[in-house]
mmCIF file of C-alpha atoms and ligand atoms in Angstrom:
data_model
loop_
_atom_site.group_PDB
_atom_site.id
_atom_site.type_symbol
_atom_site.label_atom_id
_atom_site.label_comp_id
_atom_site.label_asym_id
_atom_site.label_seq_id
_atom_site.Cartn_x
_atom_site.Cartn_y
_atom_site.Cartn_z
ATOM 1 C CA MET A 20 10.673 -24.266 15.565
ATOM 2 C CA ASP A 21 8.835 -21.227 14.749
ATOM 3 C CA SER A 22 10.626 -18.174 12.552
ATOM 4 C CA THR A 23 8.440 -15.752 11.786
ATOM 5 C CA THR A 24 10.091 -13.069 11.655
ATOM 6 C CA ILE A 25 11.910 -11.241 9.343
ATOM 7 C CA HIS A 26 14.846 -9.147 9.359
ATOM 8 C CA VAL A 27 14.832 -6.780 6.353
ATOM 9 C CA SER A 28 18.608 -6.334 5.476
ATOM 10 C CA GLN A 29 19.979 -3.148 4.149
ATOM 11 C CA GLU A 30 19.980 -3.662 0.038
ATOM 12 C CA LEU A 31 16.124 -3.770 0.759
ATOM 13 C CA PHE A 32 16.060 -0.586 1.320
ATOM 14 C CA ALA A 33 16.747 0.038 -2.098
ATOM 15 C CA PRO A 34 13.320 0.462 -4.503
ATOM 16 C CA ALA A 35 13.047 -1.954 -6.492
ATOM 17 C CA GLU A 36 14.829 -4.770 -4.324
ATOM 18 C CA SER A 37 13.025 -8.243 -3.309
ATOM 19 C CA SER A 38 14.247 -10.827 -0.903
ATOM 20 C CA SER A 39 12.856 -14.025 -0.613
ATOM 21 C CA PHE A 40 12.072 -15.441 2.329
ATOM 22 C CA ALA A 41 10.880 -18.910 3.939
ATOM 23 C CA GLY A 42 10.103 -20.415 7.410
ATOM 24 C CA VAL A 43 7.286 -22.834 9.631
ATOM 25 C CA PHE A 44 4.617 -21.242 11.532
ATOM 26 C CA ALA A 45 3.285 -23.357 14.745
ATOM 27 C CA PRO A 46 0.497 -21.926 16.374
ATOM 28 C CA GLU A 47 -0.541 -23.685 19.370
ATOM 29 C CA GLU A 48 -4.102 -23.099 18.216
ATOM 30 C CA LEU A 49 -6.229 -20.638 16.208
ATOM 31 C CA GLN A 50 -10.430 -19.888 16.479
ATOM 32 C CA ALA A 51 -11.616 -19.738 13.897
ATOM 33 C CA GLY A 52 -15.504 -18.151 15.305
ATOM 34 C CA PRO A 53 -16.778 -20.909 17.044
ATOM 35 C CA ASP A 54 -14.224 -23.641 15.271
ATOM 36 C CA THR A 55 -11.170 -24.270 16.941
ATOM 37 C CA TYR A 56 -8.064 -25.391 14.881
ATOM 38 C CA THR A 57 -4.787 -27.361 16.522
ATOM 39 C CA PHE A 58 -2.001 -28.253 14.161
ATOM 40 C CA LYS A 59 -0.174 -31.342 14.114
ATOM 41 C CA ASP A 60 2.970 -30.222 12.335
ATOM 42 C CA PRO A 61 4.014 -26.704 11.557
ATOM 43 C CA LEU A 62 2.665 -24.546 8.862
ATOM 44 C CA SER A 63 5.052 -24.247 6.162
ATOM 45 C CA TRP A 64 5.213 -19.827 4.939
ATOM 46 C CA ASN A 65 7.279 -18.620 2.090
ATOM 47 C CA VAL A 66 7.159 -14.719 1.158
ATOM 48 C CA LEU A 67 9.076 -12.162 -1.200
ATOM 49 C CA VAL A 68 9.370 -8.625 0.630
ATOM 50 C CA SER A 69 9.908 -5.648 -2.142
ATOM 51 C CA ASN A 70 10.317 -2.349 -2.241
ATOM 52 C CA THR A 71 8.033 -0.545 -3.842
ATOM 53 C CA GLY A 72 9.469 2.828 -3.013
ATOM 54 C CA GLY A 73 8.614 3.894 0.211
ATOM 55 C CA ALA A 74 6.752 0.621 1.294
ATOM 56 C CA LEU A 75 8.076 -3.071 1.704
ATOM 57 C CA LEU A 76 5.319 -5.380 0.084
ATOM 58 C CA VAL A 77 4.979 -8.747 1.480
ATOM 59 C CA SER A 78 3.566 -11.318 -0.382
ATOM 60 C CA GLY A 79 3.269 -15.441 -0.534
ATOM 61 C CA THR A 80 1.904 -18.427 1.045
ATOM 62 C CA VAL A 81 1.278 -20.158 4.079
ATOM 63 C CA ASN A 82 0.083 -23.674 4.036
ATOM 64 C CA GLY A 83 0.014 -26.958 5.995
ATOM 65 C CA THR A 84 -2.707 -28.560 7.557
ATOM 66 C CA GLY A 85 -5.231 -27.989 10.187
ATOM 67 C CA THR A 86 -7.355 -30.301 12.803
ATOM 68 C CA THR A 87 -10.813 -29.518 14.111
ATOM 69 C CA GLU A 88 -14.462 -30.903 14.352
ATOM 70 C CA CYS A 89 -16.776 -31.086 12.129
ATOM 71 C CA ALA A 90 -19.532 -28.994 12.605
ATOM 72 C CA ARG A 91 -22.145 -31.688 12.504
ATOM 73 C CA CYS A 92 -20.981 -34.736 13.633
ATOM 74 C CA LEU A 93 -18.548 -33.563 16.213
ATOM 75 C CA GLU A 94 -15.610 -36.031 14.116
ATOM 76 C CA PRO A 95 -11.903 -34.845 13.813
ATOM 77 C CA LEU A 96 -11.384 -33.324 10.362
ATOM 78 C CA GLU A 97 -8.322 -32.591 8.769
ATOM 79 C CA VAL A 98 -8.414 -29.196 6.408
ATOM 80 C CA ALA A 99 -5.453 -28.749 4.133
ATOM 81 C CA ILE A 100 -4.792 -24.339 4.564
ATOM 82 C CA ASN A 101 -3.544 -22.465 1.360
ATOM 83 C CA GLY A 102 -3.362 -19.257 2.301
ATOM 84 C CA GLU A 103 -2.392 -15.894 0.587
ATOM 85 C CA VAL A 104 -0.236 -13.765 2.707
ATOM 86 C CA GLU A 105 -0.129 -9.979 1.993
ATOM 87 C CA GLY A 106 0.980 -7.181 3.385
ATOM 88 C CA TYR A 107 2.071 -3.491 3.088
ATOM 89 C CA TYR A 108 4.620 -1.812 5.672
ATOM 90 C CA LEU A 109 5.538 1.890 5.231
ATOM 91 C CA LEU A 110 9.057 3.120 5.605
ATOM 92 C CA ASN A 111 9.864 6.391 6.509
ATOM 93 C CA ALA A 112 6.588 7.107 7.657
ATOM 94 C CA GLU A 113 7.336 10.035 8.844
ATOM 95 C CA GLU A 114 7.778 11.735 5.578
ATOM 96 C CA VAL A 115 4.265 10.440 4.365
ATOM 97 C CA GLU A 116 1.298 12.864 4.795
ATOM 98 C CA PHE A 117 -1.806 10.628 5.843
ATOM 99 C CA GLU A 118 -5.225 11.135 5.326
ATOM 100 C CA GLU A 119 -7.430 11.374 8.142
ATOM 101 C CA GLY A 120 -8.304 7.623 9.495
ATOM 102 C CA GLU A 121 -5.839 6.283 6.450
ATOM 103 C CA ASP A 122 -2.848 5.304 8.699
ATOM 104 C CA GLU A 123 -4.808 2.330 10.527
ATOM 105 C CA GLU A 124 -4.479 0.600 7.015
ATOM 106 C CA PHE A 125 -0.772 0.381 7.282
ATOM 107 C CA GLU A 126 1.865 -0.673 9.258
ATOM 108 C CA VAL A 127 4.854 0.985 9.857
ATOM 109 C CA LEU A 128 8.245 -0.909 9.584
ATOM 110 C CA GLY A 129 9.737 -0.638 13.139
ATOM 111 C CA GLU A 130 12.950 0.750 13.744
ATOM 112 C CA ASP A 131 14.127 -2.754 14.123
ATOM 113 C CA ASN A 132 13.689 -3.143 10.999
ATOM 114 C CA THR A 133 11.955 -6.457 11.395
ATOM 115 C CA ILE A 134 8.334 -7.779 10.099
ATOM 116 C CA ASP A 135 6.638 -9.404 12.666
ATOM 117 C CA LEU A 136 4.557 -12.448 10.218
ATOM 118 C CA VAL A 137 2.313 -13.820 13.057
ATOM 119 C CA PRO A 138 -0.556 -11.245 12.229
ATOM 120 C CA LEU A 139 -0.369 -11.702 8.463
ATOM 121 C CA LEU A 140 -0.278 -15.472 8.800
ATOM 122 C CA GLU A 141 -2.990 -15.490 10.877
ATOM 123 C CA ALA A 142 -4.659 -13.417 8.784
ATOM 124 C CA ALA A 143 -3.788 -15.434 5.783
ATOM 125 C CA ILE A 144 -5.048 -18.567 7.196
ATOM 126 C CA LEU A 145 -8.148 -17.556 8.981
ATOM 127 C CA VAL A 146 -9.432 -16.647 5.457
ATOM 128 C CA ASP A 147 -8.696 -19.304 3.978
ATOM 129 C CA LEU A 148 -10.627 -21.603 6.240
ATOM 130 C CA PRO A 149 -13.777 -23.064 5.790
ATOM 131 C CA LEU A 150 -16.882 -21.156 7.017
ATOM 132 C CA GLN A 151 -18.480 -24.412 8.215
ATOM 133 C CA PRO A 152 -16.133 -27.579 8.077
ATOM 134 C CA LEU A 153 -17.390 -30.730 7.472
ATOM 135 C CA CYS A 154 -16.559 -34.087 7.211
ATOM 136 C CA ARG A 155 -18.638 -34.163 4.420
ATOM 137 C CA GLU A 156 -21.139 -32.645 2.217
ATOM 138 C CA ASP A 157 -23.811 -34.536 3.289
ATOM 139 C CA CYS A 158 -22.696 -35.412 6.769
ATOM 140 C CA ALA A 159 -26.221 -36.081 8.651
ATOM 141 C CA GLY A 160 -24.984 -35.089 12.093
ATOM 142 C CA ILE A 161 -25.472 -36.089 15.118
ATOM 143 C CA CYS A 162 -29.393 -37.645 16.723
ATOM 144 C CA PRO A 163 -30.367 -34.630 19.097
ATOM 145 C CA ASP A 164 -32.415 -36.947 20.554
ATOM 146 C CA CYS A 165 -29.858 -39.748 21.113
ATOM 147 C CA GLY A 166 -26.794 -38.611 20.356
ATOM 148 C CA VAL A 167 -25.635 -41.526 17.258
ATOM 149 C CA ASN A 168 -23.418 -40.231 14.954
ATOM 150 C CA LEU A 169 -26.349 -40.667 12.242
ATOM 151 C CA ASN A 170 -23.528 -41.226 9.593
ATOM 152 C CA GLU A 171 -22.326 -44.764 11.417
ATOM 153 C CA GLN A 172 -25.828 -45.650 12.835
ATOM 154 C CA SER A 173 -29.603 -45.238 12.222
ATOM 155 C CA CYS A 174 -32.268 -44.438 15.292
ATOM 156 C CA ASP A 175 -36.067 -44.490 15.598
ATOM 157 C CA CYS A 176 -35.696 -40.835 17.160
ATOM 158 C CA ALA A 177 -37.057 -38.810 14.187
ATOM 159 C CA GLN A 178 -39.958 -41.244 13.622
ATOM 160 C CA LYS A 179 -40.947 -41.268 17.305
ATOM 161 C CA ARG A 180 -41.067 -37.646 17.397
ATOM 162 C CA ALA A 181 -42.871 -37.214 13.317
ATOM 163 C CA GLN A 182 -45.102 -39.965 15.737
ATOM 164 C CA ALA A 183 -45.543 -37.820 18.745
ATOM 165 C CA ASP A 184 -45.838 -34.427 17.580
ATOM 166 C CA ALA A 185 -48.600 -36.653 15.083
ATOM 167 C CA GLU A 186 -50.385 -37.627 18.087
ATOM 168 C CA PHE A 187 -50.207 -33.975 19.787
ATOM 169 C CA GLU A 188 -51.709 -32.411 16.757
ATOM 170 C CA GLU A 189 -54.673 -34.800 17.098
ATOM 171 C CA ALA A 190 -55.208 -33.951 20.646
ATOM 172 C CA LYS A 191 -55.325 -30.573 20.159
ATOM 173 C CA ASN A 192 -58.128 -31.637 17.688
ATOM 174 C CA PRO A 193 -61.421 -31.456 19.055
ATOM 175 C CA PHE A 194 -63.240 -33.246 16.267
ATOM 176 C CA ALA A 195 -60.529 -35.926 17.675
ATOM 177 C CA LYS A 196 -62.794 -36.534 20.808
ATOM 178 C CA LEU A 197 -65.962 -36.645 18.706
ATOM 179 C CA LYS A 198 -64.900 -39.701 16.586
ATOM 180 C CA GLU A 199 -63.729 -41.134 19.610
ATOM 181 C CA LEU A 200 -68.058 -41.227 20.694
ATOM 182 C CA ASN A 201 -68.456 -42.988 17.589
ATOM 183 C CA LEU A 202 -71.830 -40.726 16.655
HETATM 184 ZN ZN1 LIG B 8 -19.636 -34.795 9.841
HETATM 185 ZN ZN1 LIG B 9 -31.834 -41.083 18.086
#
């Protein structure tokens, strides 16, 4: 079960106060660019919420394992996740003078005094995921012609392709015909 909401207690409204929170996050799936991640087990998170005077700073970690496909061979692949959670929530936003455009950079603590960690957790996970998930650095991928997994099997498609290319080049060469005439 998810536990991704922090209820900010009254003590935390005093400057320099801080409290630790922990819980689990079980997203059904996460989309990271072209890659879809699923999670066999919930991810665990730990954060410290500190009152910096006028704002609550949320910082911590989210850890677990995601499952996706290797970008080259499409085999299932597990990726360790160690994300850094970070958020900043203004208290008493009505007292703060915003510069133009600045208000978009900060969240304001809601009237119910809760913090929804889901956007922070998702952002932390997405930043930590690899740009291109690979089962191994030198994954050979799948053959574009016959579709075998080249890590497990070899095929002669590359060789055939090279040969076909060579024949095509030769056919384009006008001197090839002269050679056939055997002058
Ligand atoms: Zn692979
Ligand atoms: Zn092949």
